[in-house]
CSV table of C-alpha atoms and ligand atoms in Angstrom, one decimal:
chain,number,residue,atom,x,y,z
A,276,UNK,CA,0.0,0.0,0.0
A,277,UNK,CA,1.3,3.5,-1.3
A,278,UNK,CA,1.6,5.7,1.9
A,279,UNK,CA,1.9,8.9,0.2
A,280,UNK,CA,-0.3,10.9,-1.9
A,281,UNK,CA,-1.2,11.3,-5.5
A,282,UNK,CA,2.3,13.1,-7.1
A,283,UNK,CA,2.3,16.2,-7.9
A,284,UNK,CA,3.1,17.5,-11.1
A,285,UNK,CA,5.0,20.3,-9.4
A,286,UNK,CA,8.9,18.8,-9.8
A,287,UNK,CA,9.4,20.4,-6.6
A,288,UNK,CA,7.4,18.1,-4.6
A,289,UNK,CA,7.9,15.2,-6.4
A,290,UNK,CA,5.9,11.7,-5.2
A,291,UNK,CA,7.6,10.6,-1.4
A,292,UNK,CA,7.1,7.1,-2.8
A,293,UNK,CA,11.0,6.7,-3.1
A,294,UNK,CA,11.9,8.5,-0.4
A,295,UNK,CA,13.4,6.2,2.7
A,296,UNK,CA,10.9,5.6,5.5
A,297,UNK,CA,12.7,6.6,9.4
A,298,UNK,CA,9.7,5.3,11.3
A,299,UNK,CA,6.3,3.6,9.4
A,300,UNK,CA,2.5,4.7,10.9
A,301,UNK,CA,2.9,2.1,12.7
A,302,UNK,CA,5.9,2.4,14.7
A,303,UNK,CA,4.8,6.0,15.0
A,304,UNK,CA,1.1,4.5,16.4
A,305,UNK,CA,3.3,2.0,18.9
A,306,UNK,CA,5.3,5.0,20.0
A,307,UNK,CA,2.6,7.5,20.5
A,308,UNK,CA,0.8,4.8,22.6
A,309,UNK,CA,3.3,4.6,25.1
A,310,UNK,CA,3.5,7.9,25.5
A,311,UNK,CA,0.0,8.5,26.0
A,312,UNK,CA,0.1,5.5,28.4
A,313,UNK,CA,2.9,6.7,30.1
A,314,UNK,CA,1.5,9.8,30.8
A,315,UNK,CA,-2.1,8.6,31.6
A,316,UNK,CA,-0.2,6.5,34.5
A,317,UNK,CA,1.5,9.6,35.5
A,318,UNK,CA,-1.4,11.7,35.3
A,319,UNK,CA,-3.7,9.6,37.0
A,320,UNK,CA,-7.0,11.1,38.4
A,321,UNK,CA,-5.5,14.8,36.9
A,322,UNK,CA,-6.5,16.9,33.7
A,323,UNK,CA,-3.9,17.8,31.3
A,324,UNK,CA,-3.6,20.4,29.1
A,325,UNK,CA,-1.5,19.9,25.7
A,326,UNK,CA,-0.5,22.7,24.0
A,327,UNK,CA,0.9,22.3,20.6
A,328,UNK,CA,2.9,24.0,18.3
A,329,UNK,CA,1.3,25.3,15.0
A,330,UNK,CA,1.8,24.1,12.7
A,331,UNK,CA,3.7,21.0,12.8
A,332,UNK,CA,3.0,19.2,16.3
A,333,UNK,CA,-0.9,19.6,15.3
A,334,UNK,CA,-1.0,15.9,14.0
A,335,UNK,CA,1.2,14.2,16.6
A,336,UNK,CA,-1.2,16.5,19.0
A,337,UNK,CA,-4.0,14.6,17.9
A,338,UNK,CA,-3.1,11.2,18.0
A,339,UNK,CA,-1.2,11.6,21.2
A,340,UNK,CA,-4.8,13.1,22.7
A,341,UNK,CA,-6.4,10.0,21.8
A,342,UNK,CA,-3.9,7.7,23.3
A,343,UNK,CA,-4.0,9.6,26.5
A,344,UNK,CA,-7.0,7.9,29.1
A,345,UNK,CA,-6.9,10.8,31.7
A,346,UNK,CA,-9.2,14.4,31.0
A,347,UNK,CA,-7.3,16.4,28.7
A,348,UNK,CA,-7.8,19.5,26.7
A,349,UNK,CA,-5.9,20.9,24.0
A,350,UNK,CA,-5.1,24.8,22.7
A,351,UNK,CA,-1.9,25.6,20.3
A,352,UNK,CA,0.7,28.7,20.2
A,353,UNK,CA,2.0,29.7,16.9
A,354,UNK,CA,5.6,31.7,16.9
A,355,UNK,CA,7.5,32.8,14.2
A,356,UNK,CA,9.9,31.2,11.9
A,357,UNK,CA,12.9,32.5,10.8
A,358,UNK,CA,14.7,29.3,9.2
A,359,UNK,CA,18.6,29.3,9.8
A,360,UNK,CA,18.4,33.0,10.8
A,361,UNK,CA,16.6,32.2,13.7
A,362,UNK,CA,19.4,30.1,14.5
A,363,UNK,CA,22.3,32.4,14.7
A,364,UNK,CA,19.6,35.4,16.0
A,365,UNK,CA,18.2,33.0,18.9
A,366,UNK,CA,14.8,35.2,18.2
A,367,UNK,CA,11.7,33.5,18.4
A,368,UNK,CA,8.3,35.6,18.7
A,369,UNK,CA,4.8,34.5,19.6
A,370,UNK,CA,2.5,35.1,17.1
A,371,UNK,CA,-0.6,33.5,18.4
A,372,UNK,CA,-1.2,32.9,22.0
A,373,UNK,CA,-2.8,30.3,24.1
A,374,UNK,CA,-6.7,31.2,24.2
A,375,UNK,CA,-7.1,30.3,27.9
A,376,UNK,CA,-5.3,30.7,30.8
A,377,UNK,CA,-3.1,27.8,32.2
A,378,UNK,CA,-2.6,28.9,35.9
A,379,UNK,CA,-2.8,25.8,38.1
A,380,UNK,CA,-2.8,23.5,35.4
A,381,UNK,CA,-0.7,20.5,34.2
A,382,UNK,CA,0.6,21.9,30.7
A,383,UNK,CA,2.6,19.5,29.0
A,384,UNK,CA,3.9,21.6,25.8
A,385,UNK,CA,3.4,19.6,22.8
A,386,UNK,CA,5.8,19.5,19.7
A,387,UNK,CA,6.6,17.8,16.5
A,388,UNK,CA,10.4,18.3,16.8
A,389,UNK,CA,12.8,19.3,19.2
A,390,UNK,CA,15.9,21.0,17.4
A,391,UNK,CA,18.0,23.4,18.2
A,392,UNK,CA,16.0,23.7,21.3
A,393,UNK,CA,15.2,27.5,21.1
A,394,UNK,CA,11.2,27.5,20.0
A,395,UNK,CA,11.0,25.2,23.5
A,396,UNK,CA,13.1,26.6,25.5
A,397,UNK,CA,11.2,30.4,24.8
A,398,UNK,CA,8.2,28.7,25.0
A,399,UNK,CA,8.9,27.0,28.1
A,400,UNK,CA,9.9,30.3,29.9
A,401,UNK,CA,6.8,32.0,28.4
A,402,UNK,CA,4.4,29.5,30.0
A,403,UNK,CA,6.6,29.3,33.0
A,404,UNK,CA,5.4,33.0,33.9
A,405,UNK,CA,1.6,32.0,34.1
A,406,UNK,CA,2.5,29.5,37.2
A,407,UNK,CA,1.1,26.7,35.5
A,408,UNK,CA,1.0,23.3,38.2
A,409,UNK,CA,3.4,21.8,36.3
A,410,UNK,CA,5.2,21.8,32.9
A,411,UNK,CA,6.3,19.1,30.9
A,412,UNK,CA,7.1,18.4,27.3
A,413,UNK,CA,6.3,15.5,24.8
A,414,UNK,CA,8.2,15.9,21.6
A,415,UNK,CA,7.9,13.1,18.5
A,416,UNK,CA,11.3,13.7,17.4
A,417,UNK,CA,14.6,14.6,18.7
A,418,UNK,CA,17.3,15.8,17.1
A,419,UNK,CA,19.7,15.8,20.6
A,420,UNK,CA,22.6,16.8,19.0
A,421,UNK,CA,21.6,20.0,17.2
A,422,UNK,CA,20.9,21.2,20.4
A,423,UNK,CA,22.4,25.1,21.1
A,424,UNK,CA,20.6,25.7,24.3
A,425,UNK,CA,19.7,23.1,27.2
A,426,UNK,CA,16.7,21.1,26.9
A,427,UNK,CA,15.0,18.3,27.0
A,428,UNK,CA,11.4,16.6,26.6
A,429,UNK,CA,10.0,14.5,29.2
A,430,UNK,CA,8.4,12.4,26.6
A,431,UNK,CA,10.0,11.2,23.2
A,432,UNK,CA,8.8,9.2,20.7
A,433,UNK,CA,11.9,9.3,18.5
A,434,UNK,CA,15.5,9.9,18.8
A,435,UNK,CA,17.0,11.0,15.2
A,436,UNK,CA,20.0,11.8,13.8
A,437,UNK,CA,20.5,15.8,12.1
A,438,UNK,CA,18.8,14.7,8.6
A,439,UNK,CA,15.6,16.5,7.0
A,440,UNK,CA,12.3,14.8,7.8
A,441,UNK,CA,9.0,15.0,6.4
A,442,UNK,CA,5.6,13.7,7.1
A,443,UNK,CA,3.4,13.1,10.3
A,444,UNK,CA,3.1,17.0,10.4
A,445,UNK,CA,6.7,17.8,9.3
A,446,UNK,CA,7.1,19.8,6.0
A,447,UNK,CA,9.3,21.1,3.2
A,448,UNK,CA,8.0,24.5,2.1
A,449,UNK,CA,4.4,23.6,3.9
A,450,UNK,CA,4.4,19.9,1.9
A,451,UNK,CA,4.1,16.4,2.9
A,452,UNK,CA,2.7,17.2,6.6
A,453,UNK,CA,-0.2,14.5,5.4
A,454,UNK,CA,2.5,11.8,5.1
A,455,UNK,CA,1.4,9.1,7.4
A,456,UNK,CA,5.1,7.7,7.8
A,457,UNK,CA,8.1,9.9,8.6
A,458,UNK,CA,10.5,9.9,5.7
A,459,UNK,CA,13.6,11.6,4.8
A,460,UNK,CA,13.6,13.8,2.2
A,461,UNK,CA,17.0,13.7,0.0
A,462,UNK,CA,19.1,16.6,0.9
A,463,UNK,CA,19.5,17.0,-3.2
A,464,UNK,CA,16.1,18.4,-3.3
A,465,UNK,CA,15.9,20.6,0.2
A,466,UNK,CA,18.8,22.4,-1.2
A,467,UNK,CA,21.7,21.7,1.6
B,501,PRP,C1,9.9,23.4,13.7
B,501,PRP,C2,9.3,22.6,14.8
B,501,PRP,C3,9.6,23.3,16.0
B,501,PRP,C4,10.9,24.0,15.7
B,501,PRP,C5,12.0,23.3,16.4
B,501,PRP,O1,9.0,24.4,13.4
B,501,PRP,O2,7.9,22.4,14.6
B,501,PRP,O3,8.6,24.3,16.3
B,501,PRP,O4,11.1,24.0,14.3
B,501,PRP,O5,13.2,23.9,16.1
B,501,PRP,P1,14.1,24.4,17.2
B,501,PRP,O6,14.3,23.4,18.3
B,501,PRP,O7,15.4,24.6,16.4
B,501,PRP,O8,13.6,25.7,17.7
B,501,PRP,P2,9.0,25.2,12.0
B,501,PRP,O9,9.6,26.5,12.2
B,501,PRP,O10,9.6,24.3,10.9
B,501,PRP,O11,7.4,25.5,11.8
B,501,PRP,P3,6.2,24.4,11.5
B,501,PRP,O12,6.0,23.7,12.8
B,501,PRP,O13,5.1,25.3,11.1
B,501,PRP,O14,6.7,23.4,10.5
């Protein structure tokens, strides 16, 4: 069975069909269950709140929801993206906030990938200023030794090695988030 979508006729985002699969759907779905298992053990008899990244932690967000037993609720933050720049500047800027507020609840910040570390890490502080009950962080993938600042998720899917990923909510110029396997795309294509 073809996991990807119809091709495009746009040669820049050719069919994923070729490309090599890091983790199938259903490793992802094995992985996302213990997580939310985990953390409906840990959670017991508590509500959590997940609050995901737009816009590529929105799909891990949802399955990780469902695998999660305990009362939960979710809302998303947006902040801005400044590819490699934001890198080398360290600046990241909230462009859409949480809609409700989180004091006294258990946030657990949710994410697609965890990088360089500096979207989390500002993110982290940010929430850390409405006294939230606690704060954790679930992250599918983890790209440890990218990492410019120090931080790490409570909850991890996937450690990966620094190559470009797409699918399960990760992109290449806004395609292939529908991509129900994580693949990586061939550096050839992105460029670097
Ligand atoms: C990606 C990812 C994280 C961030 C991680 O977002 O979703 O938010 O980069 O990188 P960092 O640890 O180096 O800060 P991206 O800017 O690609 O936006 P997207 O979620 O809309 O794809």
């Amino acid at each position: 069975m073809s996991s990807s979508t119809t091709p495009s006729n746009d040669a820049q985002f050719p069919s994923a069909d070729p490309m090599e699969i890091l983790f199938t759907r259903q490793q992802i779905a094995d992985r996302v269950q213990a997580l939310g298992d985990q953390i409906s053990r840990e959670y017991a008899g508590q509500s959590v709140l997940l609050i995901g990244v737009l816009k590529g932690a929105a799909i891990f967000l949802s399955d990780l929801a469902r695998a999660i037993k305990v009362d939960n609720s979710f809302d998303f933050v947006a902040v801005s993206s400044y590819g490699r720049a934001r890198v080398s500047s360290g600046a990241v800027k909230l462009i859409k906030d949480i809609d409700n507020p989180i004091e006294g609840k258990h946030v657990i910040l949710v994410e697609d990938i965890l990088d360089t570390g500096l979207t989390l890490s500002y993110l982290r502080g940010l929430m850390l200023q409405h006294k939230p009950a606690s704060l954790k962080i679930a992250t599918c993938l983890d790209k440890a030794e990218r990492r410019l600042v120090p931080i790490e998720a409570d909850y991890v899917a996937f450690q990966i090695p620094n190559r470009f990923v797409i699918g399960y909510g990760m992109d290449y110029a806004e395609h292939y988030r529908n991509l129900p396997d994580i693949r990586l795309f061939p550096e050839e294509l992105a460029g670097h």
